[in-house]
Amino acid sequence: DGGITQSPKYLFRKEGQNVTLSCEQNLNHDAMYWYRQDPGQGLRLIYYSQIVNDFQKGDIAEGYSVSREKKESFPLTVTSAQKNPTAFYLCASSSWVNTEAFFGQGTRLTVV
Amino acid sequence: QKEVEQNSGPLSVPEGAIASLNCTYSDRVSQSFFWYRQYSGKSPELIMSIYSNGDKEDGRFTAQLNKASQYVSLLIRDSQPSDSATYLCAVIQDSNYQLIWGAGTKLIIKP
């Protein structure tokens, strides 16, 4: 089945630790995105990538980092510099920049 | 930064009635518009995409686009309790092809 897989579904992190969220897609999509969603809020763009080895900051990139070494993979690292990392993180992909996006099931990160 | 505006709701509709969800956008030259449904605790799923003025129907869902007035709407006919969710409007910004998201409208269908 084609789709977008995020792992893990739930993640707990101690303060001061970096953590990496995985996102893999087998849809052969060029563009990939990371969003953050807080309770009762809309989606905020963290980073996006339109092509391998290239990515751009979104609206709230501070405290996050990404890589795009393969077309299928777009991992997100939440660093200790992110002051309030507890949130629902969503990865998405689209065939190109002007088409609809499809989402993974999300990763819920909690800082303990 | 262009904007996409939605009424946050909640919008309460009786079962079997028509639910009408509205979205306005500020980028006059936007060409691509999408409606997503998001159940509580789940990720958004695409319901409809619309690119031309007028109506587009898919089952119980109808998307309406009016570029002159800069609004896009979603109608849900014969509303079911399973339609209760948050509906997100998204617009592709023409300047950099980025998806701009509304904050969503929470829809409650009352049995």
mmCIF file of C-alpha atoms in Angstrom, chain A:
data_model
loop_
_atom_site.group_PDB
_atom_site.id
_atom_site.type_symbol
_atom_site.label_atom_id
_atom_site.label_comp_id
_atom_site.label_asym_id
_atom_site.label_seq_id
_atom_site.Cartn_x
_atom_site.Cartn_y
_atom_site.Cartn_z
ATOM 1 C CA ASP A 1 0.000 0.000 0.000
ATOM 2 C CA GLY A 2 1.202 3.490 -0.836
ATOM 3 C CA GLY A 3 1.281 5.999 1.918
ATOM 4 C CA ILE A 4 3.133 8.048 4.476
ATOM 5 C CA THR A 5 4.436 6.401 7.619
ATOM 6 C CA GLN A 6 5.366 8.318 10.735
ATOM 7 C CA SER A 7 7.007 6.738 13.709
ATOM 8 C CA PRO A 8 6.697 6.487 16.571
ATOM 9 C CA LYS A 9 3.023 7.273 17.186
ATOM 10 C CA TYR A 10 3.741 8.436 20.744
ATOM 11 C CA LEU A 11 7.048 9.769 22.051
ATOM 12 C CA PHE A 12 8.139 10.936 25.458
ATOM 13 C CA ARG A 13 11.224 13.062 25.909
ATOM 14 C CA LYS A 14 13.039 14.423 28.887
ATOM 15 C CA GLU A 15 13.833 18.098 28.947
ATOM 16 C CA GLY A 16 17.205 18.855 27.392
ATOM 17 C CA GLN A 17 17.189 15.862 25.051
ATOM 18 C CA ASN A 18 17.079 15.885 21.274
ATOM 19 C CA VAL A 19 14.632 13.529 19.606
ATOM 20 C CA THR A 20 14.118 12.520 15.975
ATOM 21 C CA LEU A 21 10.746 11.843 14.391
ATOM 22 C CA SER A 22 10.656 9.600 11.350
ATOM 23 C CA CYS A 23 8.659 10.199 8.169
ATOM 24 C CA GLU A 24 8.797 7.847 5.169
ATOM 25 C CA GLN A 25 6.676 7.927 2.003
ATOM 26 C CA ASN A 26 6.382 5.503 -0.898
ATOM 27 C CA LEU A 27 4.172 7.697 -3.064
ATOM 28 C CA ASN A 28 7.100 8.935 -5.157
ATOM 29 C CA HIS A 29 6.240 12.476 -4.066
ATOM 30 C CA ASP A 30 8.810 15.230 -4.549
ATOM 31 C CA ALA A 31 7.626 17.602 -1.808
ATOM 32 C CA MET A 32 7.501 16.818 1.902
ATOM 33 C CA TYR A 33 6.427 18.910 4.878
ATOM 34 C CA TRP A 34 6.495 18.978 8.659
ATOM 35 C CA TYR A 35 3.703 20.657 10.612
ATOM 36 C CA ARG A 36 3.069 21.212 14.272
ATOM 37 C CA GLN A 37 -0.436 21.261 15.722
ATOM 38 C CA ASP A 38 -1.255 22.386 19.257
ATOM 39 C CA PRO A 39 -4.602 21.566 20.923
ATOM 40 C CA GLY A 40 -7.469 23.441 19.290
ATOM 41 C CA GLN A 41 -5.124 25.130 16.837
ATOM 42 C CA GLY A 42 -4.457 24.956 13.125
ATOM 43 C CA LEU A 43 -1.376 23.631 11.355
ATOM 44 C CA ARG A 44 1.885 25.550 11.515
ATOM 45 C CA LEU A 45 4.635 24.815 9.011
ATOM 46 C CA ILE A 46 8.018 23.894 10.477
ATOM 47 C CA TYR A 47 10.075 22.907 7.425
ATOM 48 C CA TYR A 48 9.428 21.805 3.871
ATOM 49 C CA SER A 49 11.465 20.220 1.121
ATOM 50 C CA GLN A 50 10.745 20.316 -2.587
ATOM 51 C CA ILE A 51 13.677 18.183 -3.701
ATOM 52 C CA VAL A 52 16.356 15.902 -2.304
ATOM 53 C CA ASN A 53 19.171 17.698 -0.452
ATOM 54 C CA ASP A 54 17.196 20.916 -0.258
ATOM 55 C CA PHE A 55 14.798 22.224 2.384
ATOM 56 C CA GLN A 56 13.354 25.526 3.517
ATOM 57 C CA LYS A 57 12.320 26.965 6.864
ATOM 58 C CA GLY A 58 8.664 27.399 7.551
ATOM 59 C CA ASP A 59 6.993 29.746 10.000
ATOM 60 C CA ILE A 60 8.270 28.114 13.203
ATOM 61 C CA ALA A 61 11.626 26.498 12.353
ATOM 62 C CA GLU A 62 13.502 27.624 15.468
ATOM 63 C CA GLY A 63 14.524 24.670 17.628
ATOM 64 C CA TYR A 64 13.994 22.136 14.830
ATOM 65 C CA SER A 65 16.205 20.619 12.144
ATOM 66 C CA VAL A 66 15.578 18.368 9.141
ATOM 67 C CA SER A 67 17.412 16.475 6.432
ATOM 68 C CA ARG A 68 16.381 15.188 3.017
ATOM 69 C CA GLU A 69 19.032 12.713 1.907
ATOM 70 C CA LYS A 70 16.545 10.453 0.137
ATOM 71 C CA LYS A 71 13.354 11.244 -1.724
ATOM 72 C CA GLU A 72 11.393 8.883 0.510
ATOM 73 C CA SER A 73 12.563 10.174 3.866
ATOM 74 C CA PHE A 74 12.264 13.496 5.712
ATOM 75 C CA PRO A 75 13.171 13.108 9.420
ATOM 76 C CA LEU A 76 12.579 15.930 11.897
ATOM 77 C CA THR A 77 14.804 16.503 14.921
ATOM 78 C CA VAL A 78 13.342 18.400 17.839
ATOM 79 C CA THR A 79 16.301 19.904 19.637
ATOM 80 C CA SER A 80 16.694 21.019 23.236
ATOM 81 C CA ALA A 81 16.507 24.585 21.938
ATOM 82 C CA GLN A 82 12.795 24.157 21.249
ATOM 83 C CA LYS A 83 11.222 25.729 24.334
ATOM 84 C CA ASN A 84 7.789 24.149 24.166
ATOM 85 C CA PRO A 85 8.029 20.947 22.116
ATOM 86 C CA THR A 86 4.950 19.134 23.430
ATOM 87 C CA ALA A 87 2.621 18.947 20.411
ATOM 88 C CA PHE A 88 1.175 16.784 17.651
ATOM 89 C CA TYR A 89 3.614 16.569 14.723
ATOM 90 C CA LEU A 90 2.353 15.853 11.240
ATOM 91 C CA CYS A 91 4.349 14.903 8.182
ATOM 92 C CA ALA A 92 2.846 15.373 4.723
ATOM 93 C CA SER A 93 3.849 14.951 1.117
ATOM 94 C CA SER A 94 2.620 16.121 -2.266
ATOM 95 C CA SER A 95 3.554 15.174 -5.786
ATOM 96 C CA TRP A 96 4.682 18.724 -6.444
ATOM 97 C CA VAL A 97 4.254 22.114 -4.838
ATOM 98 C CA ASN A 98 0.924 23.020 -6.394
ATOM 99 C CA THR A 99 -0.985 19.876 -5.557
ATOM 100 C CA GLU A 100 -2.860 18.471 -2.594
ATOM 101 C CA ALA A 101 -0.941 17.151 0.408
ATOM 102 C CA PHE A 102 -1.414 13.788 2.089
ATOM 103 C CA PHE A 103 -0.631 13.177 5.744
ATOM 104 C CA GLY A 104 0.913 10.508 7.895
ATOM 105 C CA GLN A 105 -0.846 9.431 11.092
ATOM 106 C CA GLY A 106 1.156 11.869 13.221
ATOM 107 C CA THR A 107 3.498 11.653 16.193
ATOM 108 C CA ARG A 108 2.391 12.947 19.567
ATOM 109 C CA LEU A 109 5.427 14.238 21.453
ATOM 110 C CA THR A 110 5.306 14.872 25.173
ATOM 111 C CA VAL A 111 8.119 16.384 27.205
ATOM 112 C CA VAL A 112 8.284 14.946 30.702
#
